[in-house]
Amino acid sequence: MQNRSRRSAAVLLLLSTHPGPSFAVAAMCTMLGITVLDGGRVALLGLAVLLGQFSVGLSNDWLDAQRDRIVGRTDKPVATGQITSTTVRNASLLTGVAGVLLMLPLGWLATLAHAIFIAAGWAYNLGLKKTALSVLPYLIGFGTLPAVITLARDTPAVPAWWAMAAGATLGVAAHFANALPDIADDRATGIVGLPHRVSSRASSLVTFGALAAATITVVVGSGTTLSTIGLITIIAETIIVLVGIYLALTRAPARPLFRLVILGALIAVVSLVLAGEKIVS
């Protein structure tokens, strides 16, 4: 019974980390890391980023526990009383510290960049999500992400400007896409960020516009505009964006729309990965 109880607590904690986005960001960093780092550094980078994202996800569930209860969020273990907010709070602090410490072998510059990335997520959860500046943590955090990778090299390097611009633009898309499903619940509990101050339709359009801008920035910035890969990437992203805009204009946000957002983000990330060493300034 004791072992079963431990496993159950571990599963509940994992569910509180926002595992989907956390693993997605860690996977993106790992893929980018493979292009500019050796194997050992890539593994350390991926684990550190995953723990950092766990910290941000856990802090979200801890800080939002009361409002999640009010709106009846059954997908949040803290809100349903399956795990205590104290446990989630402690786990968020421990994973955050561990994520920063694991970066230390990769250099203090990479560690600082990663700390900024984590801090941006915490700043959002601590209150910026309620303001018109709610997009700022996403801009700063995802804009810093390429630097986490390039500064983790044996010889630290600054990322190309277009890589940071693409990261920031992807951050904008992530913010508006994440806010869309919860806009009504958020408003009911006093969360009025930037997406809440515009219509759901406008938020959808911003999301797809940002995805298109991110991909174009990478293709143009990396100089692969006229290459076969560059053209395929732009064509694929254009089709996704046009379909997404059509759905946004003709119907309320629904599952197909969010699947398109994920697919569009994946194409933008793949274009960054294909840029390889060019992401280094």
JSON list of C-alpha atoms in Angstrom, two decimals, residues 26-104:
[
{"chain": "A", "resi": 26, "resn": "ALA", "atom": "CA", "xyz": [12.32, 20.38, -23.54]},
{"chain": "A", "resi": 27, "resn": "ALA", "atom": "CA", "xyz": [12.10, 18.41, -26.80]},
{"chain": "A", "resi": 28, "resn": "MET", "atom": "CA", "xyz": [12.44, 21.60, -28.84]},
{"chain": "A", "resi": 29, "resn": "CYS", "atom": "CA", "xyz": [15.57, 22.60, -26.89]},
{"chain": "A", "resi": 30, "resn": "THR", "atom": "CA", "xyz": [17.01, 19.10, -27.24]},
{"chain": "A", "resi": 31, "resn": "MET", "atom": "CA", "xyz": [16.48, 19.12, -31.02]},
{"chain": "A", "resi": 32, "resn": "LEU", "atom": "CA", "xyz": [18.10, 22.53, -31.32]},
{"chain": "A", "resi": 33, "resn": "GLY", "atom": "CA", "xyz": [20.89, 21.46, -28.97]},
{"chain": "A", "resi": 34, "resn": "ILE", "atom": "CA", "xyz": [21.78, 18.49, -31.17]},
{"chain": "A", "resi": 35, "resn": "THR", "atom": "CA", "xyz": [22.71, 20.90, -33.96]},
{"chain": "A", "resi": 36, "resn": "VAL", "atom": "CA", "xyz": [25.29, 22.88, -31.92]},
{"chain": "A", "resi": 37, "resn": "LEU", "atom": "CA", "xyz": [26.26, 20.78, -28.85]},
{"chain": "A", "resi": 38, "resn": "ASP", "atom": "CA", "xyz": [27.90, 17.42, -28.17]},
{"chain": "A", "resi": 39, "resn": "GLY", "atom": "CA", "xyz": [25.87, 14.50, -26.80]},
{"chain": "A", "resi": 40, "resn": "GLY", "atom": "CA", "xyz": [26.63, 14.95, -23.09]},
{"chain": "A", "resi": 41, "resn": "ARG", "atom": "CA", "xyz": [25.77, 18.64, -23.15]},
{"chain": "A", "resi": 42, "resn": "VAL", "atom": "CA", "xyz": [22.56, 17.99, -25.07]},
{"chain": "A", "resi": 43, "resn": "ALA", "atom": "CA", "xyz": [21.36, 15.49, -22.46]},
{"chain": "A", "resi": 44, "resn": "LEU", "atom": "CA", "xyz": [22.15, 17.86, -19.60]},
{"chain": "A", "resi": 45, "resn": "LEU", "atom": "CA", "xyz": [20.47, 20.75, -21.42]},
{"chain": "A", "resi": 46, "resn": "GLY", "atom": "CA", "xyz": [17.30, 18.76, -22.10]},
{"chain": "A", "resi": 47, "resn": "LEU", "atom": "CA", "xyz": [16.97, 17.58, -18.50]},
{"chain": "A", "resi": 48, "resn": "ALA", "atom": "CA", "xyz": [17.64, 21.05, -17.06]},
{"chain": "A", "resi": 49, "resn": "VAL", "atom": "CA", "xyz": [15.07, 22.68, -19.34]},
{"chain": "A", "resi": 50, "resn": "LEU", "atom": "CA", "xyz": [12.50, 19.96, -18.53]},
{"chain": "A", "resi": 51, "resn": "LEU", "atom": "CA", "xyz": [12.92, 20.54, -14.78]},
{"chain": "A", "resi": 52, "resn": "GLY", "atom": "CA", "xyz": [12.68, 24.29, -15.29]},
{"chain": "A", "resi": 53, "resn": "GLN", "atom": "CA", "xyz": [9.42, 23.88, -17.19]},
{"chain": "A", "resi": 54, "resn": "PHE", "atom": "CA", "xyz": [8.12, 21.49, -14.53]},
{"chain": "A", "resi": 55, "resn": "SER", "atom": "CA", "xyz": [8.78, 24.28, -12.01]},
{"chain": "A", "resi": 56, "resn": "VAL", "atom": "CA", "xyz": [6.76, 26.78, -14.03]},
{"chain": "A", "resi": 57, "resn": "GLY", "atom": "CA", "xyz": [3.88, 24.34, -14.51]},
{"chain": "A", "resi": 58, "resn": "LEU", "atom": "CA", "xyz": [3.80, 23.36, -10.85]},
{"chain": "A", "resi": 59, "resn": "SER", "atom": "CA", "xyz": [3.88, 26.98, -9.73]},
{"chain": "A", "resi": 60, "resn": "ASN", "atom": "CA", "xyz": [0.90, 27.66, -11.98]},
{"chain": "A", "resi": 61, "resn": "ASP", "atom": "CA", "xyz": [-1.18, 24.93, -10.33]},
{"chain": "A", "resi": 62, "resn": "TRP", "atom": "CA", "xyz": [-0.06, 26.00, -6.85]},
{"chain": "A", "resi": 63, "resn": "LEU", "atom": "CA", "xyz": [-0.79, 29.72, -7.34]},
{"chain": "A", "resi": 64, "resn": "ASP", "atom": "CA", "xyz": [-4.05, 29.10, -9.24]},
{"chain": "A", "resi": 65, "resn": "ALA", "atom": "CA", "xyz": [-5.40, 26.40, -6.91]},
{"chain": "A", "resi": 66, "resn": "GLN", "atom": "CA", "xyz": [-8.25, 28.52, -5.50]},
{"chain": "A", "resi": 67, "resn": "ARG", "atom": "CA", "xyz": [-9.44, 29.91, -8.83]},
{"chain": "A", "resi": 68, "resn": "ASP", "atom": "CA", "xyz": [-9.19, 26.44, -10.42]},
{"chain": "A", "resi": 69, "resn": "ARG", "atom": "CA", "xyz": [-11.52, 25.17, -7.67]},
{"chain": "A", "resi": 70, "resn": "ILE", "atom": "CA", "xyz": [-13.97, 28.01, -8.32]},
{"chain": "A", "resi": 71, "resn": "VAL", "atom": "CA", "xyz": [-14.28, 27.19, -12.03]},
{"chain": "A", "resi": 72, "resn": "GLY", "atom": "CA", "xyz": [-14.36, 23.42, -11.37]},
{"chain": "A", "resi": 73, "resn": "ARG", "atom": "CA", "xyz": [-11.13, 22.36, -13.07]},
{"chain": "A", "resi": 74, "resn": "THR", "atom": "CA", "xyz": [-11.23, 18.56, -12.76]},
{"chain": "A", "resi": 75, "resn": "ASP", "atom": "CA", "xyz": [-7.95, 18.18, -14.65]},
{"chain": "A", "resi": 76, "resn": "LYS", "atom": "CA", "xyz": [-5.96, 19.86, -11.86]},
{"chain": "A", "resi": 77, "resn": "PRO", "atom": "CA", "xyz": [-5.06, 17.50, -8.96]},
{"chain": "A", "resi": 78, "resn": "VAL", "atom": "CA", "xyz": [-4.64, 20.45, -6.56]},
{"chain": "A", "resi": 79, "resn": "ALA", "atom": "CA", "xyz": [-8.08, 21.83, -7.42]},
{"chain": "A", "resi": 80, "resn": "THR", "atom": "CA", "xyz": [-9.72, 18.44, -6.85]},
{"chain": "A", "resi": 81, "resn": "GLY", "atom": "CA", "xyz": [-7.96, 17.94, -3.51]},
{"chain": "A", "resi": 82, "resn": "GLN", "atom": "CA", "xyz": [-5.99, 14.89, -4.63]},
{"chain": "A", "resi": 83, "resn": "ILE", "atom": "CA", "xyz": [-2.73, 16.58, -3.66]},
{"chain": "A", "resi": 84, "resn": "THR", "atom": "CA", "xyz": [-2.00, 19.51, -1.38]},
{"chain": "A", "resi": 85, "resn": "SER", "atom": "CA", "xyz": [-0.95, 22.93, -2.63]},
{"chain": "A", "resi": 86, "resn": "THR", "atom": "CA", "xyz": [1.98, 22.78, -0.17]},
{"chain": "A", "resi": 87, "resn": "THR", "atom": "CA", "xyz": [3.33, 19.66, -1.87]},
{"chain": "A", "resi": 88, "resn": "VAL", "atom": "CA", "xyz": [3.01, 21.25, -5.30]},
{"chain": "A", "resi": 89, "resn": "ARG", "atom": "CA", "xyz": [4.60, 24.49, -4.07]},
{"chain": "A", "resi": 90, "resn": "ASN", "atom": "CA", "xyz": [7.59, 22.63, -2.62]},
{"chain": "A", "resi": 91, "resn": "ALA", "atom": "CA", "xyz": [8.00, 20.59, -5.80]},
{"chain": "A", "resi": 92, "resn": "SER", "atom": "CA", "xyz": [7.88, 23.76, -7.91]},
{"chain": "A", "resi": 93, "resn": "LEU", "atom": "CA", "xyz": [10.67, 25.35, -5.86]},
{"chain": "A", "resi": 94, "resn": "LEU", "atom": "CA", "xyz": [12.82, 22.19, -5.87]},
{"chain": "A", "resi": 95, "resn": "THR", "atom": "CA", "xyz": [12.51, 21.59, -9.62]},
{"chain": "A", "resi": 96, "resn": "GLY", "atom": "CA", "xyz": [13.27, 25.25, -10.33]},
{"chain": "A", "resi": 97, "resn": "VAL", "atom": "CA", "xyz": [16.46, 25.16, -8.27]},
{"chain": "A", "resi": 98, "resn": "ALA", "atom": "CA", "xyz": [17.45, 21.81, -9.77]},
{"chain": "A", "resi": 99, "resn": "GLY", "atom": "CA", "xyz": [16.86, 23.13, -13.30]},
{"chain": "A", "resi": 100, "resn": "VAL", "atom": "CA", "xyz": [19.21, 26.06, -12.67]},
{"chain": "A", "resi": 101, "resn": "LEU", "atom": "CA", "xyz": [21.88, 23.98, -10.90]},
{"chain": "A", "resi": 102, "resn": "LEU", "atom": "CA", "xyz": [21.93, 21.37, -13.68]},
{"chain": "A", "resi": 103, "resn": "MET", "atom": "CA", "xyz": [22.87, 24.10, -16.15]},
{"chain": "A", "resi": 104, "resn": "LEU", "atom": "CA", "xyz": [25.97, 25.13, -14.18]}
]
